[in-house]
Amino acid sequence: MRPSFTTVQRSPLSTHTLPAEETAGKLSTLDRLLPVWIIAAMVVGIALGQFIPGMAGALDSLAVGSVSLPIALGLLVMMYPVLAKVRYDQTGAVIKDRKLMITSLVINWVAAPAFMFILAWVFVPDLPEYRTGLIIVGLARCIAMVMIWNDLACGDREAAAVLVAINSVFQVFAFGALGWFYLQGLPSLLGLPTTSADFSFWAITISVLIFLGIPLLAGFLTRTIGERTKGRDWYEGKFLPKLGPWALYGLLFTIVILFALQGDEILARPLDVARIALPLLIYFLVVFAAGMVIGKLLNLGYAKTTTLAFTAAGNNFELAIAVAIGTYGVTSGQALAGVVGPLIEVPVLVALVYVALWARKRFFSTDSLTPSKETSHV
């Protein structure tokens, strides 16, 4: 007999709300094979850039200012379904959670950038371009893909939307100042060489508005209009399951385009890529683990703890690449460090989705499997 609505296995990207006991630690076949799709998208992107003459140049020419139109398109398609799932009427309770808000701000804007600064100086002290690129990656807090990882790991979708929005505001106003501090102020204070930190305020603002503002507005309007005209049952039971898979399509398209654009640099300098990759790998693992441990110690519950960890560990590689290219040039070492960011971040954070789901069953079994914790996942 075909399973009923309440017993179908939930796919965080594309299906329905289910009881917690049916969803904990489980992914659909499509989502379970996500690392395969991502690796395939990387390979396809590099192959397209290598075997189709002029393709990388043609894609690179499709830009307005520092924003790549193909990448922007992929990110909008990726972000819109996730933000259309958010129950915006529940975000007020998230904002009132001072423990979550303060902890997220401290990790994102104090601890994580400082940790990346230390890693950059430890692992590439002799390569100032790569060191600068790594620091820029550490300053670019995630406002896009983190929604995907959080959704797959059954994190708190409303909390993720709020934290991403807060990161976007801080990014606009704090990125330039923190860039000066970590590239000029702090190194000078410590007697270390300094680096130029001439960032464009408008480039950062435009990046945030495009990669977050447009899909956030579209998602809010879609849910508001959909619920008012058809009701929440129709919206979450009929509409969202059809819209959900487009998040995965947008993610894979973005990866293909990104690696088609930057594949030459990756293949031309494999040893440099390895030196950049090691501190990035350590960064993602340590910051994610710290977020999970801190969330557990603060009794935030599984959903909010997972959201805290992913929003802390993820980085806005689109902004990091745009800033590096706009400030130092497309062939610079800073730009290469920005490109290596998603090369490491995407597979690592996908793997951490499974780590989070394992930790849910192992460490959060008593506080995460209640219906109230699960109802926000559509």
Coordinates of C-alpha atoms in Angstrom, one line a residue:
M1 CA 0.0 0.0 0.0
R2 CA 1.3 3.5 -0.8
P3 CA 2.2 5.4 2.4
S4 CA -0.1 8.2 3.5
F5 CA 0.8 11.8 3.8
T6 CA 1.8 11.5 7.4
T7 CA 4.2 8.7 6.9
V8 CA 6.1 9.7 3.7
Q9 CA 9.8 10.3 4.5
R10 CA 10.5 14.0 4.6
S11 CA 13.0 15.6 2.2
P12 CA 14.1 18.9 3.9
L13 CA 14.4 20.6 0.5
S14 CA 11.2 19.5 -1.1
T15 CA 8.5 17.7 0.9
H16 CA 6.1 18.0 3.8
T17 CA 6.0 18.5 7.5
L18 CA 6.1 15.2 9.3
P19 CA 6.2 14.0 12.9
A20 CA 9.7 14.3 14.5
E21 CA 10.0 10.5 14.9
E22 CA 9.7 10.1 11.1
T23 CA 12.2 12.8 10.2
A24 CA 15.0 12.7 12.8
G25 CA 18.3 11.8 11.1
K26 CA 16.6 10.9 7.8
L27 CA 17.0 12.3 4.3
S28 CA 15.3 11.5 1.0
T29 CA 17.3 9.6 -1.7
L30 CA 17.7 12.9 -3.5
D31 CA 19.2 14.7 -0.5
R32 CA 21.2 11.7 0.6
L33 CA 23.1 11.8 -2.7
L34 CA 23.6 15.6 -2.5
P35 CA 27.4 15.2 -2.1
V36 CA 27.4 13.2 -5.4
W37 CA 25.5 15.9 -7.2
I38 CA 27.7 18.6 -5.8
I39 CA 31.0 16.8 -6.8
A40 CA 29.5 16.2 -10.3
A41 CA 28.5 19.8 -10.6
M42 CA 32.1 20.8 -9.7
V43 CA 33.5 18.4 -12.3
V44 CA 31.0 19.6 -15.0
G45 CA 31.9 23.2 -14.3
I46 CA 35.6 22.7 -14.6
A47 CA 35.1 20.6 -17.7
L48 CA 33.0 23.2 -19.4
G49 CA 35.6 25.9 -18.6
Q50 CA 38.4 23.7 -20.0
F51 CA 36.8 22.1 -23.1
I52 CA 34.5 24.9 -24.4
P53 CA 36.8 27.7 -25.7
G54 CA 35.9 31.1 -24.5
M55 CA 33.1 29.9 -22.1
A56 CA 34.8 31.2 -19.0
G57 CA 35.4 34.5 -20.6
A58 CA 31.8 34.7 -21.9
L59 CA 30.4 34.0 -18.4
D60 CA 32.8 36.4 -16.8
S61 CA 31.6 39.2 -19.2
L62 CA 28.0 38.7 -18.0
A63 CA 28.4 41.0 -15.0
V64 CA 27.0 44.2 -13.7
G65 CA 29.7 45.9 -11.6
S66 CA 31.2 43.2 -9.3
V67 CA 28.0 41.0 -9.5
S68 CA 28.1 38.0 -11.9
L69 CA 24.7 37.7 -13.5
P70 CA 24.8 33.9 -13.9
I71 CA 25.9 33.4 -10.3
A72 CA 23.2 35.9 -9.1
L73 CA 20.6 33.9 -11.1
G74 CA 21.6 30.6 -9.6
L75 CA 21.6 32.0 -6.1
L76 CA 18.2 33.6 -6.5
V77 CA 16.7 30.3 -7.8
M78 CA 18.4 28.6 -4.8
M79 CA 17.3 31.0 -2.1
Y80 CA 13.8 31.7 -3.1
P81 CA 12.2 28.3 -2.3
V82 CA 13.9 28.2 1.1
L83 CA 12.8 31.7 2.0
A84 CA 9.3 30.9 0.7
K85 CA 9.1 28.1 3.4
V86 CA 9.8 30.5 6.3
R87 CA 6.9 31.1 8.6
Y88 CA 7.4 34.9 9.0
D89 CA 4.8 35.2 11.6
Q90 CA 7.0 33.1 13.9
T91 CA 10.2 35.2 13.6
G92 CA 9.2 37.6 16.4
A93 CA 9.9 34.8 19.0
V94 CA 13.3 34.3 17.5
I95 CA 14.2 37.9 17.8
K96 CA 13.3 37.8 21.5
D97 CA 15.6 34.9 22.1
R98 CA 18.5 37.0 23.5
K99 CA 20.8 33.9 24.1
L100 CA 20.6 32.9 20.5
M101 CA 21.0 36.5 19.1
I102 CA 23.9 37.5 21.3
T103 CA 25.7 34.2 20.8
S104 CA 25.3 34.3 17.1
L105 CA 26.6 37.9 16.9
V106 CA 29.6 37.1 19.0
I107 CA 30.6 34.0 17.1
N108 CA 30.0 35.5 13.7
W109 CA 31.5 38.9 14.1
V110 CA 34.1 38.4 16.9
A111 CA 35.3 34.8 17.2
A112 CA 35.1 33.5 13.7
P113 CA 36.9 36.4 11.9
A114 CA 39.6 36.4 14.7
F115 CA 40.0 32.6 14.3
M116 CA 40.5 33.0 10.5
F117 CA 43.0 35.7 11.1
I118 CA 45.0 33.4 13.3
L119 CA 44.8 30.5 10.8
A120 CA 45.8 32.7 7.9
W121 CA 49.0 33.9 9.7
V122 CA 49.8 30.3 10.9
F123 CA 49.4 28.5 7.6
V124 CA 50.4 31.1 4.9
P125 CA 52.6 33.7 6.7
D126 CA 54.9 33.9 3.7
L127 CA 52.1 34.4 1.1
P128 CA 50.4 37.7 1.8
E129 CA 48.0 37.5 -1.1
Y130 CA 46.5 34.2 0.0
R131 CA 46.6 35.4 3.6
T132 CA 44.6 38.4 2.7
G133 CA 42.1 36.3 0.7
L134 CA 41.6 34.0 3.7
I135 CA 40.9 36.9 6.0
I136 CA 38.4 38.3 3.5
V137 CA 36.6 34.9 3.4
G138 CA 36.5 34.9 7.2
L139 CA 34.9 38.4 7.2
A140 CA 32.2 37.5 4.7
R141 CA 29.5 36.0 6.9
C142 CA 27.1 33.6 5.1
I143 CA 23.8 35.0 3.8
A144 CA 22.8 32.5 1.2
M145 CA 23.8 28.8 1.1
V146 CA 23.5 28.4 4.9
M147 CA 19.8 28.3 4.4
I148 CA 20.2 25.1 2.4
W149 CA 22.5 23.4 4.9
N150 CA 20.3 24.4 7.8
D151 CA 17.2 23.1 6.0
L152 CA 18.8 19.7 5.2
A153 CA 19.9 19.4 8.8
C154 CA 16.4 20.2 10.1
G155 CA 17.5 23.4 11.8
D156 CA 15.2 26.2 12.8
R157 CA 14.2 27.8 9.5
E158 CA 12.7 31.0 11.1
A159 CA 15.8 31.4 13.3
A160 CA 18.0 31.0 10.2
A161 CA 16.1 33.7 8.3
V162 CA 16.5 36.1 11.2
L163 CA 20.2 35.4 11.7
V164 CA 20.9 35.7 8.0
A165 CA 19.1 39.0 7.9
I166 CA 21.1 40.3 10.9
N167 CA 24.3 39.1 9.2
S168 CA 23.4 41.0 6.1
V169 CA 22.9 44.3 7.9
F170 CA 26.1 43.8 9.9
Q171 CA 27.9 42.9 6.6
V172 CA 27.0 46.2 5.0
F173 CA 28.2 48.3 7.9
A174 CA 30.9 46.3 9.5
F175 CA 32.8 44.6 6.6
G176 CA 34.9 47.5 5.6
A177 CA 35.8 48.4 9.2
L178 CA 36.7 44.9 10.1
G179 CA 38.7 44.5 6.9
W180 CA 40.8 47.5 7.9
F181 CA 41.2 46.2 11.4
Y182 CA 42.4 42.7 10.4
L183 CA 44.4 43.7 7.4
Q184 CA 46.0 46.9 8.7
G185 CA 45.1 47.8 12.3
L186 CA 45.7 44.6 14.2
P187 CA 48.8 43.5 12.1
S188 CA 50.4 47.0 12.7
L189 CA 49.7 46.6 16.5
L190 CA 51.3 43.2 16.5
G191 CA 54.3 44.3 14.4
L192 CA 53.2 42.3 11.4
P193 CA 53.1 43.4 7.7
T194 CA 49.9 45.2 6.7
T195 CA 47.8 44.9 3.6
S196 CA 45.6 47.2 1.6
A197 CA 41.9 47.2 2.8
D198 CA 40.3 49.5 0.2
F199 CA 36.8 47.8 0.1
S200 CA 33.9 49.3 -1.8
F201 CA 30.9 50.0 0.4
W202 CA 28.6 49.9 -2.5
A203 CA 29.8 46.6 -3.8
I204 CA 29.1 45.0 -0.4
T205 CA 25.7 46.7 -0.2
I206 CA 24.7 45.6 -3.7
S207 CA 25.8 42.0 -3.0
V208 CA 23.7 41.8 0.1
L209 CA 20.6 43.4 -1.6
I210 CA 20.8 41.0 -4.5
F211 CA 21.7 37.7 -2.8
L212 CA 19.5 38.2 0.2
G213 CA 17.1 41.1 -0.4
I214 CA 15.4 39.9 -3.6
P215 CA 14.7 36.3 -2.6
L216 CA 13.7 37.4 0.9
L217 CA 11.1 39.8 -0.4
A218 CA 9.9 37.3 -3.0
G219 CA 9.6 34.5 -0.3
F220 CA 7.7 36.8 2.1
L221 CA 5.3 37.9 -0.6
T222 CA 4.8 34.4 -1.9
R223 CA 3.9 33.0 1.6
T224 CA 1.7 36.0 2.5
I225 CA -0.3 36.0 -0.8
G226 CA -0.4 32.2 -1.0
E227 CA -1.8 31.8 2.6
R228 CA -4.3 34.6 2.2
T229 CA -5.7 33.3 -1.1
K230 CA -5.5 29.5 -0.6
G231 CA -4.8 28.9 3.1
R232 CA -1.8 27.5 4.9
D233 CA -2.7 23.8 4.3
W234 CA -2.7 24.3 0.6
Y235 CA 0.4 26.5 0.7
E236 CA 2.5 24.0 2.7
G237 CA 0.9 20.8 1.4
K238 CA 0.6 21.5 -2.3
F239 CA 2.6 24.5 -3.3
L240 CA 5.9 24.2 -1.4
P241 CA 6.5 20.5 -2.4
K242 CA 6.5 21.7 -6.1
L243 CA 8.6 24.7 -5.4
G244 CA 11.2 22.9 -3.1
P245 CA 13.3 21.0 -5.6
W246 CA 14.3 24.3 -7.3
A247 CA 16.5 25.1 -4.4
L248 CA 18.7 22.1 -5.3
Y249 CA 18.6 23.0 -9.0
G250 CA 19.8 26.6 -8.2
L251 CA 22.5 25.3 -5.9
L252 CA 23.9 22.9 -8.6
F253 CA 23.7 25.6 -11.3
T254 CA 25.6 28.0 -9.1
I255 CA 28.4 25.5 -8.5
V256 CA 28.7 24.7 -12.2
I257 CA 28.9 28.3 -13.2
L258 CA 31.4 29.1 -10.4
F259 CA 33.8 26.3 -11.3
A260 CA 33.4 27.0 -15.0
L261 CA 34.6 30.6 -14.2
Q262 CA 37.5 29.6 -11.9
G263 CA 38.5 26.1 -13.0
D264 CA 41.6 27.3 -14.8
E265 CA 43.0 28.9 -11.6
I266 CA 42.3 25.8 -9.6
L267 CA 44.0 23.4 -12.0
A268 CA 46.9 25.7 -12.7
R269 CA 48.0 26.0 -9.0
P270 CA 47.2 22.8 -7.2
L271 CA 49.8 23.2 -4.5
D272 CA 48.6 26.7 -3.7
V273 CA 45.0 25.4 -3.6
A274 CA 46.1 22.8 -1.0
R275 CA 47.8 25.4 1.2
I276 CA 44.7 27.6 1.1
A277 CA 42.4 24.6 1.6
L278 CA 43.9 23.4 4.9
P279 CA 43.2 26.4 7.0
L280 CA 39.7 26.6 5.4
L281 CA 39.0 23.0 6.3
I282 CA 40.1 23.6 9.9
Y283 CA 38.0 26.8 10.1
F284 CA 34.8 25.2 8.9
L285 CA 35.1 22.2 11.2
V286 CA 36.2 24.1 14.4
V287 CA 33.6 26.9 14.0
F288 CA 30.8 24.4 13.4
A289 CA 31.8 22.3 16.3
A290 CA 32.0 25.3 18.5
G291 CA 28.5 26.4 17.5
M292 CA 27.1 23.0 18.3
V293 CA 28.9 22.7 21.7
I294 CA 27.9 26.3 22.7
G295 CA 24.3 25.8 21.6
K296 CA 24.1 22.6 23.6
L297 CA 25.6 24.2 26.7
L298 CA 23.1 27.1 26.4
N299 CA 20.2 24.6 26.1
L300 CA 19.1 26.1 22.8
G301 CA 17.7 22.8 21.6
Y302 CA 18.7 20.9 18.5
A303 CA 17.0 23.1 15.9
K304 CA 18.4 26.4 17.1
T305 CA 21.8 24.9 17.9
T306 CA 22.1 23.6 14.4
T307 CA 21.1 26.9 13.0
L308 CA 23.7 28.7 15.2
A309 CA 26.4 26.3 14.0
F310 CA 25.7 26.6 10.3
T311 CA 25.2 30.3 10.3
A312 CA 28.6 30.6 12.1
A313 CA 30.5 28.2 9.9
G314 CA 29.2 29.2 6.5
N315 CA 30.7 32.1 4.6
N316 CA 29.4 34.4 1.9
F317 CA 31.9 33.3 -0.9
E318 CA 30.0 35.4 -3.5
L319 CA 30.9 38.5 -1.6
A320 CA 34.4 37.4 -0.7
I321 CA 35.1 36.7 -4.4
A322 CA 33.5 39.9 -5.5
V323 CA 35.5 42.0 -3.0
A324 CA 38.8 40.2 -3.8
I325 CA 38.3 40.7 -7.6
G326 CA 37.1 44.3 -7.3
T327 CA 40.0 45.2 -4.9
Y328 CA 42.9 43.1 -6.1
G329 CA 42.1 41.9 -9.6
V330 CA 40.6 38.7 -11.1
T331 CA 44.0 36.9 -11.4
S332 CA 45.2 37.8 -7.9
G333 CA 46.0 35.4 -5.1
Q334 CA 43.3 37.0 -3.0
A335 CA 40.7 36.0 -5.7
L336 CA 42.1 32.5 -5.8
A337 CA 41.6 32.2 -2.0
G338 CA 38.0 33.3 -2.5
V339 CA 37.4 30.7 -5.1
V340 CA 38.9 27.9 -3.0
G341 CA 36.4 28.9 -0.3
P342 CA 33.4 27.2 -1.9
L343 CA 35.6 24.4 -3.2
I344 CA 36.1 23.4 0.5
E345 CA 33.0 24.8 2.1
V346 CA 30.4 23.1 0.0
P347 CA 31.4 19.5 0.5
V348 CA 32.5 20.0 4.1
L349 CA 29.2 21.6 5.1
V350 CA 27.2 18.9 3.3
A351 CA 29.2 16.4 5.3
L352 CA 28.4 18.4 8.5
V353 CA 24.7 18.0 7.7
Y354 CA 25.1 14.3 8.4
V355 CA 27.2 15.1 11.5
A356 CA 24.4 17.3 12.8
L357 CA 21.7 14.7 12.2
W358 CA 23.9 12.1 14.0
A359 CA 24.4 14.5 16.9
R360 CA 20.6 15.1 17.0
K361 CA 20.0 11.4 17.8
R362 CA 23.0 11.1 20.1
F363 CA 22.9 14.4 22.2
F364 CA 19.6 16.0 21.6
S365 CA 17.2 13.1 21.9
T366 CA 15.3 14.6 24.9
D367 CA 14.8 18.1 23.7
S368 CA 14.5 18.0 19.9
L369 CA 11.8 15.5 19.0
T370 CA 8.8 17.4 20.1
P371 CA 6.2 18.5 17.6
S372 CA 6.7 22.2 18.5
K373 CA 10.3 21.9 17.4
E374 CA 9.4 20.3 14.1
T375 CA 6.4 22.2 12.9
S376 CA 8.4 24.9 11.1
H377 CA 9.9 22.4 8.7
V378 CA 7.9 22.1 5.5

